XYZ file of C-alpha atoms in Angstrom:
664
model
C 0.000 0.000 0.000
C 1.465 3.323 -1.023
C 1.897 6.205 1.320
C -0.962 8.218 -0.263
C -3.434 5.318 0.132
C -2.471 4.896 3.810
C -3.099 8.593 4.528
C -6.492 8.476 2.747
C -7.576 5.368 4.669
C -6.619 6.880 8.045
C -8.444 10.155 7.316
C -11.671 8.302 6.381
C -11.492 6.151 9.524
C -10.925 9.123 11.823
C -13.797 11.047 10.179
C -16.281 8.210 10.714
C -15.158 7.771 14.327
C -15.556 11.523 14.964
C -19.091 11.488 13.488
C -20.074 8.530 15.641
C -18.813 10.216 18.819
C -20.658 13.428 17.954
C -23.902 11.506 17.407
C -23.544 9.730 20.743
C -22.890 13.039 22.539
C -25.990 14.628 21.020
C -28.056 11.584 21.877
C -27.080 11.603 25.590
C -27.029 15.361 26.083
C -29.012 16.326 29.240
C -32.233 18.251 28.627
C -32.110 22.014 28.876
C -33.940 23.725 31.758
C -37.255 25.369 30.906
C -37.342 28.987 29.918
C -37.631 31.095 33.104
C -39.810 33.621 31.320
C -42.188 30.950 30.131
C -42.318 29.407 33.599
C -42.980 32.772 35.183
C -45.906 33.431 32.872
C -47.270 29.937 33.261
C -46.787 29.121 29.578
C -44.259 26.330 30.018
C -44.841 22.945 28.415
C -47.612 21.139 30.272
C -47.038 17.525 31.073
C -49.371 14.843 29.847
C -52.358 14.005 31.985
C -51.937 10.934 34.062
C -54.715 9.030 35.806
C -54.654 9.138 39.603
C -52.627 6.291 41.043
C -52.998 4.506 44.340
C -50.759 7.160 45.935
C -53.164 9.994 45.051
C -56.552 11.101 46.335
C -59.325 12.736 44.318
C -61.358 15.449 46.052
C -64.445 17.249 44.765
C -65.192 20.635 46.344
C -67.611 23.112 44.867
C -67.337 22.930 41.075
C -63.694 21.799 41.149
C -62.223 18.322 41.127
C -58.594 18.013 42.147
C -56.048 15.278 42.650
C -53.414 15.574 45.346
C -50.934 13.036 46.752
C -51.965 10.998 49.765
C -48.586 11.757 51.301
C -48.229 15.200 52.848
C -46.141 16.642 49.987
C -48.716 19.287 48.978
C -50.795 20.985 51.648
C -54.567 20.543 51.706
C -56.991 21.015 54.612
C -60.647 20.014 54.076
C -61.743 21.915 57.203
C -61.131 25.222 55.410
C -63.913 24.630 52.901
C -65.851 27.368 54.712
C -62.915 29.718 54.097
C -62.861 28.947 50.373
C -66.652 29.185 49.993
C -66.757 32.544 51.737
C -63.894 33.838 49.582
C -65.722 32.891 46.385
C -68.848 34.681 47.630
C -66.903 37.832 48.577
C -64.960 38.027 45.301
C -68.200 37.526 43.339
C -69.821 40.538 44.992
C -66.616 42.535 44.601
C -66.605 41.712 40.879
C -70.249 42.778 40.659
C -69.323 46.143 42.161
C -66.190 46.721 40.086
C -67.636 45.608 36.747
C -70.982 47.313 37.389
C -69.271 50.694 37.081
C -68.114 49.630 33.594
C -71.585 48.548 32.505
C -70.792 44.843 32.724
C -73.237 42.465 34.362
C -72.143 39.170 35.880
C -74.175 35.991 35.729
C -73.809 33.606 38.651
C -74.933 29.994 38.158
C -78.191 29.316 39.975
C -78.937 32.993 40.546
C -82.131 34.503 39.218
C -81.906 37.355 36.727
C -82.721 40.152 39.118
C -81.800 43.781 38.814
C -79.281 44.403 41.574
C -78.180 47.715 42.998
C -74.422 48.111 43.129
C -72.929 50.123 45.972
C -69.745 51.989 45.171
C -67.390 51.251 48.073
C -64.946 54.024 47.270
C -62.419 55.536 49.658
C -65.116 57.907 50.932
C -66.817 55.410 53.221
C -69.750 57.629 54.055
C -70.535 58.691 50.503
C -72.328 55.897 48.704
C -73.275 56.043 45.051
C -75.934 53.730 43.661
C -75.269 52.152 40.288
C -77.832 50.128 38.392
C -76.970 47.520 35.860
C -76.581 49.068 32.450
C -77.236 52.618 33.667
C -74.247 54.138 31.859
C -74.980 52.411 28.552
C -76.211 54.186 25.470
C -79.862 53.610 24.449
C -80.267 50.461 22.393
C -76.965 48.931 23.539
C -77.095 45.552 25.196
C -75.181 45.219 28.448
C -72.136 42.987 28.389
C -72.609 39.747 30.298
C -69.731 38.051 32.125
C -70.197 34.362 32.892
C -68.097 31.845 34.756
C -65.407 29.950 32.884
C -64.959 32.639 30.208
C -62.349 35.372 29.910
C -63.648 38.896 30.527
C -61.301 41.378 28.847
C -62.123 44.101 31.384
C -62.415 41.685 34.278
C -60.401 41.120 37.426
C -56.805 39.923 37.587
C -56.481 37.552 40.543
C -53.332 36.289 42.263
C -53.201 33.411 44.722
C -49.765 33.750 46.221
C -49.556 30.341 47.893
C -51.745 28.047 45.822
C -50.492 24.552 46.878
C -52.736 22.136 44.940
C -54.451 25.001 43.074
C -57.910 24.191 44.449
C -58.776 27.776 45.340
C -57.661 29.189 41.981
C -59.566 26.507 40.074
C -62.683 27.262 42.076
C -62.301 30.950 41.222
C -62.220 30.080 37.525
C -65.245 27.770 37.769
C -67.437 29.725 40.201
C -66.596 33.453 39.995
C -67.651 35.338 36.828
C -65.926 38.406 35.435
C -62.292 37.258 35.640
C -59.569 38.110 33.171
C -56.872 35.808 34.563
C -55.931 33.879 37.686
C -52.267 33.378 38.596
C -51.787 30.339 40.842
C -48.331 30.701 42.352
C -46.309 28.464 44.634
C -42.625 28.086 45.428
C -42.757 24.274 45.432
C -41.994 22.547 42.142
C -44.074 19.560 43.227
C -47.051 21.830 43.910
C -46.746 23.571 40.529
C -46.585 20.206 38.761
C -49.747 19.159 40.594
C -51.416 22.460 39.727
C -50.784 21.975 36.015
C -52.355 18.540 36.211
C -55.417 19.815 38.092
C -55.841 22.763 35.731
C -55.895 20.424 32.746
C -58.247 18.079 34.607
C -60.813 20.875 35.156
C -60.393 22.473 31.714
C -59.478 25.978 32.964
C -56.059 26.349 31.352
C -57.296 29.457 29.519
C -57.932 31.244 32.842
C -55.562 29.753 35.431
C -51.823 30.180 34.937
C -49.638 28.028 37.224
C -46.476 29.824 38.262
C -43.443 28.815 40.315
C -41.823 31.716 42.168
C -41.414 33.273 45.565
C -44.704 35.027 46.300
C -42.906 38.092 47.641
C -40.720 38.510 44.566
C -43.691 37.970 42.275
C -45.689 40.714 43.998
C -42.688 43.063 44.095
C -42.396 42.634 40.307
C -46.000 43.867 39.905
C -45.735 47.210 41.696
C -46.422 49.267 38.571
C -49.952 50.603 38.367
C -50.591 48.866 35.054
C -49.348 45.496 36.336
C -51.085 45.339 39.708
C -53.620 42.662 40.615
C -57.252 43.475 41.366
C -57.518 40.645 43.913
C -54.689 39.105 45.957
C -55.386 36.075 48.116
C -52.845 35.029 50.760
C -53.495 31.834 52.718
C -50.088 30.749 54.073
C -49.229 28.054 56.559
C -48.896 30.121 59.738
C -48.279 33.850 59.680
C -48.685 36.013 56.529
C -46.379 38.694 57.963
C -43.529 38.141 55.427
C -45.922 38.761 52.507
C -47.895 41.794 53.691
C -45.386 44.457 52.635
C -45.336 43.210 49.050
C -49.094 42.605 48.979
C -50.119 46.178 49.846
C -47.987 47.409 46.927
C -49.107 44.867 44.329
C -52.881 45.328 44.761
C -54.573 47.837 42.464
C -56.301 51.040 43.514
C -59.415 49.994 45.364
C -58.417 46.348 44.931
C -59.295 43.512 47.268
C -56.742 41.927 49.604
C -57.709 38.654 51.309
C -55.448 37.455 54.139
C -55.632 34.377 56.382
C -53.697 33.967 59.650
C -53.496 30.539 61.254
C -50.976 31.431 63.976
C -53.709 32.023 66.542
C -51.483 31.062 69.467
C -49.381 34.155 68.708
C -52.307 36.475 68.006
C -54.248 35.304 71.084
C -51.574 36.433 73.539
C -49.588 33.276 74.257
C -46.414 34.899 72.930
C -46.629 38.678 73.045
C -43.052 39.313 71.932
C -43.521 37.113 68.862
C -46.742 38.934 68.006
C -44.905 42.254 68.237
C -42.094 41.062 65.982
C -44.534 39.875 63.301
C -47.437 42.326 63.494
C -46.057 45.330 65.398
C -48.480 44.986 68.319
C -48.618 43.316 71.723
C -51.424 40.796 72.172
C -53.017 40.338 75.588
C -54.423 37.187 77.131
C -58.068 38.179 77.201
C -61.454 36.586 76.691
C -61.781 38.906 73.687
C -58.574 37.552 72.154
C -60.219 36.463 68.880
C -61.547 39.904 68.027
C -58.304 41.414 69.278
C -56.476 39.163 66.796
C -58.588 40.550 63.944
C -57.846 44.122 64.979
C -54.119 43.423 65.297
C -54.020 42.040 61.738
C -55.918 45.075 60.412
C -53.508 47.378 62.256
C -50.551 45.566 60.712
C -52.027 45.848 57.197
C -52.753 49.562 57.580
C -49.312 50.194 59.080
C -47.556 48.591 56.117
C -49.803 50.355 53.619
C -49.126 53.749 55.231
C -45.436 53.419 54.320
C -46.459 53.792 50.646
C -49.124 56.508 51.133
C -51.879 53.897 51.090
C -54.546 52.867 53.595
C -56.980 49.991 54.045
C -60.778 49.902 54.347
C -62.095 46.673 55.930
C -64.983 44.941 54.183
C -65.302 41.756 56.243
C -63.299 40.279 59.132
C -63.969 36.719 60.259
C -62.713 34.709 63.221
C -63.578 31.071 62.567
C -62.280 27.705 63.722
C -58.492 28.001 64.181
C -57.781 31.077 62.026
C -58.787 34.648 61.233
C -59.666 35.903 57.758
C -59.816 39.567 56.686
C -61.011 41.170 53.438
C -59.844 44.766 52.932
C -59.677 47.255 50.076
C -56.508 49.269 49.535
C -56.586 52.925 48.450
C -54.031 55.701 47.958
C -54.373 59.102 49.594
C -51.969 61.222 51.585
C -54.683 63.002 53.597
C -56.305 59.727 54.626
C -52.943 58.297 55.617
C -52.366 61.189 58.007
C -55.590 60.281 59.781
C -54.552 56.655 60.257
C -53.188 57.389 63.740
C -56.717 58.206 64.881
C -57.834 54.721 63.773
C -55.365 52.906 66.047
C -55.652 52.514 69.795
C -53.873 51.064 72.798
C -55.867 48.732 75.027
C -55.687 48.828 78.832
C -56.866 45.708 80.640
C -57.283 45.504 84.416
C -55.419 42.476 85.723
C -58.005 42.047 88.467
C -61.501 42.494 87.047
C -60.606 42.293 83.343
C -62.116 45.690 82.486
C -61.101 46.977 79.045
C -60.383 50.542 77.998
C -59.229 51.682 74.550
C -57.105 54.784 74.156
C -56.729 56.201 70.645
C -53.245 57.129 69.526
C -54.712 60.392 68.276
C -57.917 62.078 67.235
C -58.787 63.610 63.885
C -58.961 67.410 64.219
C -58.515 70.643 62.362
C -54.772 70.582 62.887
C -52.215 71.431 65.486
C -52.657 74.951 66.973
C -50.413 77.436 65.275
C -50.111 75.439 62.071
C -52.055 75.239 58.851
C -54.905 72.688 59.005
C -54.281 69.587 56.936
C -56.412 68.782 53.935
C -59.430 66.761 54.986
C -58.736 67.287 58.681
C -56.232 64.478 58.721
C -53.920 65.808 61.424
C -53.564 63.547 64.447
C -53.700 65.198 67.887
C -52.704 63.001 70.841
C -55.550 62.376 73.255
C -55.522 62.349 77.035
C -54.059 59.482 79.032
C -56.751 57.236 80.536
C -57.120 56.606 84.233
C -56.635 53.034 85.442
C -59.592 50.984 86.666
C -61.118 52.678 89.732
C -62.307 49.387 91.234
C -58.914 47.895 91.987
C -55.664 49.649 93.003
C -53.592 47.740 90.458
C -51.801 48.735 87.287
C -53.479 47.669 84.040
C -51.861 45.624 81.326
C -51.012 47.512 78.155
C -51.522 45.973 74.713
C -51.770 47.045 71.114
C -51.789 49.157 69.061
C -54.793 47.673 67.295
C -57.473 48.748 64.827
C -60.193 50.718 66.666
C -62.522 51.463 63.743
C -65.320 49.135 62.493
C -63.971 45.853 61.137
C -66.908 45.242 58.761
C -68.670 47.173 56.011
C -72.285 46.324 56.819
C -73.536 47.287 53.339
C -71.111 44.890 51.697
C -71.841 42.159 54.256
C -75.551 42.562 53.528
C -74.928 42.097 49.814
C -72.968 38.892 50.361
C -75.603 37.612 52.785
C -78.401 38.311 50.322
C -76.567 36.579 47.472
C -75.877 33.461 49.553
C -79.417 33.355 50.973
C -81.069 33.556 47.545
C -78.756 30.910 46.057
C -77.982 28.440 48.883
C -77.178 25.548 46.527
C -74.082 27.336 45.303
C -71.924 26.441 48.339
C -71.766 23.414 50.565
C -71.344 25.614 53.659
C -74.089 28.119 52.760
C -75.925 27.439 56.026
C -72.910 28.383 58.083
C -72.136 31.439 55.935
C -75.684 32.699 56.475
C -75.411 32.220 60.238
C -72.027 33.903 60.637
C -72.889 36.862 58.401
C -76.236 37.304 60.174
C -74.468 37.620 63.533
C -72.033 40.098 61.977
C -74.892 42.326 60.795
C -76.196 42.358 64.394
C -72.857 43.352 65.963
C -72.333 46.856 67.303
C -69.911 48.332 64.756
C -68.583 51.120 66.987
C -67.840 49.001 70.091
C -64.448 47.261 69.999
C -63.885 44.051 71.979
C -66.334 42.366 74.337
C -66.834 40.592 77.671
C -68.036 37.035 78.258
C -70.611 35.633 80.653
C -68.213 33.230 82.328
C -65.614 35.981 82.753
C -68.027 38.277 84.605
C -69.408 35.566 86.879
C -66.082 33.865 87.653
C -64.524 37.179 88.708
C -66.954 37.525 91.629
C -67.446 33.738 92.083
C -71.210 33.793 91.532
C -73.655 31.828 89.424
C -73.724 32.679 85.734
C -76.803 34.545 84.502
C -78.395 33.517 81.250
C -77.576 35.424 78.102
C -81.098 36.834 77.829
C -81.092 38.008 81.470
C -77.848 39.948 81.118
C -78.845 41.414 77.748
C -82.229 42.447 79.170
C -80.587 44.142 82.156
C -78.324 46.155 79.846
C -81.251 47.132 77.616
C -83.371 48.183 80.628
C -80.467 50.368 81.763
C -80.475 52.200 78.423
C -77.343 50.654 76.893
C -76.870 48.885 73.587
C -75.810 45.242 73.507
C -75.098 42.625 70.860
C -73.416 39.300 70.289
C -70.099 38.673 68.538
C -69.386 36.089 65.869
C -65.966 35.510 67.456
C -67.314 34.017 70.721
C -70.541 32.234 71.595
C -70.886 33.759 75.083
C -69.731 37.270 74.132
C -71.450 40.417 75.402
C -70.570 43.442 73.264
C -71.965 46.594 74.844
C -71.342 50.322 75.064
C -71.945 50.279 78.840
C -68.941 51.355 80.925
C -67.289 48.821 83.184
C -68.767 50.486 86.289
C -72.332 49.967 85.013
C -71.541 46.407 84.007
C -70.258 45.564 87.485
C -73.281 47.250 89.065
C -75.471 44.832 87.125
C -73.370 41.892 88.297
C -73.607 43.131 91.908
C -77.375 43.174 91.606
C -77.299 39.674 90.163
C -75.116 38.444 93.024
C -77.771 39.565 95.537
C -80.184 36.981 94.078
C -77.725 34.199 95.009
C -75.284 35.675 97.552
C -71.652 34.651 97.671
C -70.188 33.638 101.054
C -68.052 36.655 101.830
C -66.112 34.868 104.578
C -64.528 32.663 101.925
C -63.222 35.626 99.939
C -59.824 37.129 100.558
C -59.849 40.819 101.350
C -57.299 41.419 98.594
C -59.230 39.469 95.918
C -61.024 41.282 93.082
C -64.327 39.652 94.091
C -64.160 41.067 97.637
C -63.317 44.570 96.448
C -66.035 44.566 93.778
C -68.769 43.219 96.057
C -67.850 45.565 98.901
C -69.215 48.493 96.858
C -72.972 49.032 96.774
C -74.431 49.248 93.246
C -75.612 52.657 92.099
C -77.612 51.161 89.238
C -80.544 48.920 90.116
C -80.671 46.237 87.427
C -83.881 44.806 86.016
C -83.521 41.225 84.795
C -86.998 40.923 83.292
C -86.682 39.286 79.867
C -87.324 41.654 76.975
C -88.398 40.593 73.518
C -85.605 42.487 71.806
C -83.025 40.803 74.039
C -83.164 37.691 71.883
C -81.339 38.460 68.598
C -82.953 37.596 65.296
C -80.287 35.077 64.289
C -80.868 33.191 67.547
C -84.636 33.185 67.109
C -84.352 31.769 63.603
C -82.038 29.006 64.803
C -79.260 29.782 62.330
C -75.996 27.877 62.396
C -73.950 30.646 63.993
C -71.245 28.769 65.907
C -70.356 25.447 64.337
C -68.979 22.587 66.395
C -65.793 20.787 65.401
C -66.502 19.426 61.899
C -64.412 16.269 62.274
C -62.053 14.404 64.586
C -58.495 15.749 64.885
C -59.591 18.893 63.088
C -57.489 22.038 63.044
C -54.166 23.015 61.488
C -52.669 20.186 59.471
C -48.949 19.310 59.426
C -46.808 21.419 57.143
C -46.307 19.914 53.693
C -42.851 18.395 53.234
C -41.267 16.527 50.291
C -41.421 12.793 50.765
C -43.591 13.104 53.867
C -45.967 10.505 55.186
C -49.713 10.695 54.794
C -51.409 13.343 56.916
C -53.475 10.715 58.736
C -50.306 8.852 59.773
C -48.707 12.066 61.042
C -51.809 12.946 63.058
C -51.986 9.449 64.537
C -48.332 9.561 65.567
C -48.809 13.034 67.028
C -51.762 11.760 69.077
C -49.789 8.786 70.400
C -46.783 10.902 71.389
C -48.805 13.705 72.924
C -47.568 14.691 76.434
C -44.874 12.009 76.310
C -41.286 12.617 77.345
C -38.762 12.726 74.576
C -36.128 10.809 76.571
C -36.604 7.030 76.692
C -37.555 5.702 80.133
C -34.671 4.250 82.170
C -34.829 0.920 83.963
C -34.262 0.347 87.698
C -30.551 -0.427 87.358
C -29.846 2.708 85.313
C -31.787 4.820 87.766
C -29.907 3.384 90.765
C -26.532 3.973 89.059
C -27.468 7.554 88.238
C -28.603 8.310 91.803
C -25.348 6.883 93.193
C -23.483 9.713 91.471
C -25.083 12.233 93.909
C -23.670 12.551 97.466
C -26.146 12.111 100.300
C -26.857 15.444 101.946
C -28.220 13.836 105.136
C -25.048 11.704 105.474
C -23.005 14.884 105.223
C -25.105 16.401 108.032
C -24.903 13.150 110.064
C -28.645 12.462 110.014
C -28.942 9.717 107.363
C -30.227 6.477 108.910
C -30.246 4.345 105.743
C -26.666 3.170 105.886
C -25.632 0.984 102.956
C -29.262 0.816 101.774
C -29.282 4.529 100.880
C -29.653 5.088 97.178
C -27.225 8.041 97.277
C -23.478 7.968 97.733
C -21.999 8.231 101.261
C -18.538 8.994 99.919
C -18.065 12.543 98.557
C -17.386 12.481 94.840
C -14.990 14.966 93.218
C -16.835 17.777 91.499
C -20.188 16.973 93.119
C -22.236 19.970 94.207
C -24.170 19.785 97.442
C -26.698 22.351 96.184
C -27.869 20.026 93.406
C -27.997 16.934 95.649
C -31.380 15.181 95.794
C -32.652 14.597 99.302
C -35.172 11.810 98.772
C -34.523 8.146 98.060
C -37.286 6.643 95.919
C -35.985 3.094 96.418
C -36.143 2.832 100.246
C -38.150 5.687 101.755
C -37.122 6.392 105.377
C -39.424 5.862 108.300
C -40.860 9.266 109.154
C -41.928 10.364 112.573
C -44.812 12.787 113.166
C -42.243 15.493 113.916
C -40.238 14.738 110.773
C -42.041 16.051 107.650
C -39.719 14.037 105.426
C -37.089 15.097 102.914
C -37.816 17.415 100.054
C -37.889 16.207 96.475
C -34.702 16.644 94.493
C -33.628 16.483 90.841
C -34.197 13.239 89.061
C -37.043 12.236 91.394
C -40.650 12.113 90.190
């Protein structure tokens, strides 16, 4: 073979080998990551639908049908169906109000075609403008109809910041008319994958856009006026505090912000310093802790909105089950922001009798003397310092600041109540929604916080009067009184604490308390030692029984199921929620350390020197479970003084040794 032929043969061989290697490299090249822009907009490639396997559970709620894993990888709590039903009802009425100003009517499934009056809930709360459907249309034009499941070009843009399985967003698309788009966001890749599957399963891919991102970053990216959301729903696991700053900036002018807080232990006063770090207010341990929690959340929302020249207007505030839920509208206005200090108050609570007093941080006036009055009278003038409770010479507890204005818009609540009452088949929890909203319409809007029957009676150690007797006594005395949806035995009244205790003194005379059993320093002795100035009349009045109670509405629901309440946090590769709850029940109130046997216990006790042997009074001898020889490094202060193995014989003059460490 000549030299030229050898070179040609080698070049052809190397070329074929190079082509084969390149083909293999292309074949085994790892797939490229998805486009971040497409993922952010929810337009990434959707995976094929897969039928639910044995590891998945199918749930039908409302008009939605979702599949979620049986293991606790994606969070889902069936107890919060009331929360989701109420949210759909509130957003529907909000859409009716917003789209009614544009001449767009919404059509709710199952609702009769009735002409509804739309109330404009603008930033001027007292000025109400009535809008009728199609009023601003030209003659001969047909009003535009928005139905569920279809895109409304001028409709609402909704964001669910923490969507989990996507159930709430899918229900919005299937049950709320007048929507332009719904962004279902979650930071978990497993949750977003499940959302895409559920969106395809319900056929709402044209409305719901699954998105994987940090909810805070997503809302910070939509701060521009043209990119804001009309409705933002936040239902986190625990506290929503990390998301509130971004939420008040990403909601549109007059938009709706829906927030859920499930950290009730913090908001109810069990950890005041934690409540201050999250919400900027100190929570007190009070019988009115559930309403106080609502007012603390509203204060925190308004405080964060004020940083950006915005303020909140509450529409509906609910305390239900193990969480609180608030619906507020967010507006922009410098003059209104200046008056926000007059909407906050500190709360003083007597540590003895539990009397409550609210002190506003300021009052709305014409302005500070010597200065130019602010526009709209928004200047805040500090008010006087309150006097402590005159009944007991003790210092009151100080809590707050908290929201001191009404926590509901009764016109809006009436609209939601009417819509649910006329179409009860729309929601599975319609009966409970009717009961809770009916109690809310009966609440005194200008009276913050409340007392309870058991609190008043237990303070003076007397029998508890019936609810109708106490309400009748307050009405006979010329005061207003109502219930509260936050507590079954609540008494919300504008009567001062002195008048309230006068009524309880009169009630105590019907069944006297044995004064000799009361300590002279106890609150009961000091309260009962004062003669009442007001003579109470406990005759039952007809108006003492509220309408919701007479109709037998479902106002305060019992526990819906066993082991109800907050579910375990979703974790990748976690066990099923039922297994976690069962293990939690078995290990409840159990020590973390494994129990030690008798030999281990005896060896551990021998490491402690006997204090009685050191004093020369130990009579156990070699049978003593403690050491009679001083050990190096042993401390006599930490020495136990009781032997559980062989207890000494005690004489009547010898009370016995005291219990020491390591002894039950």
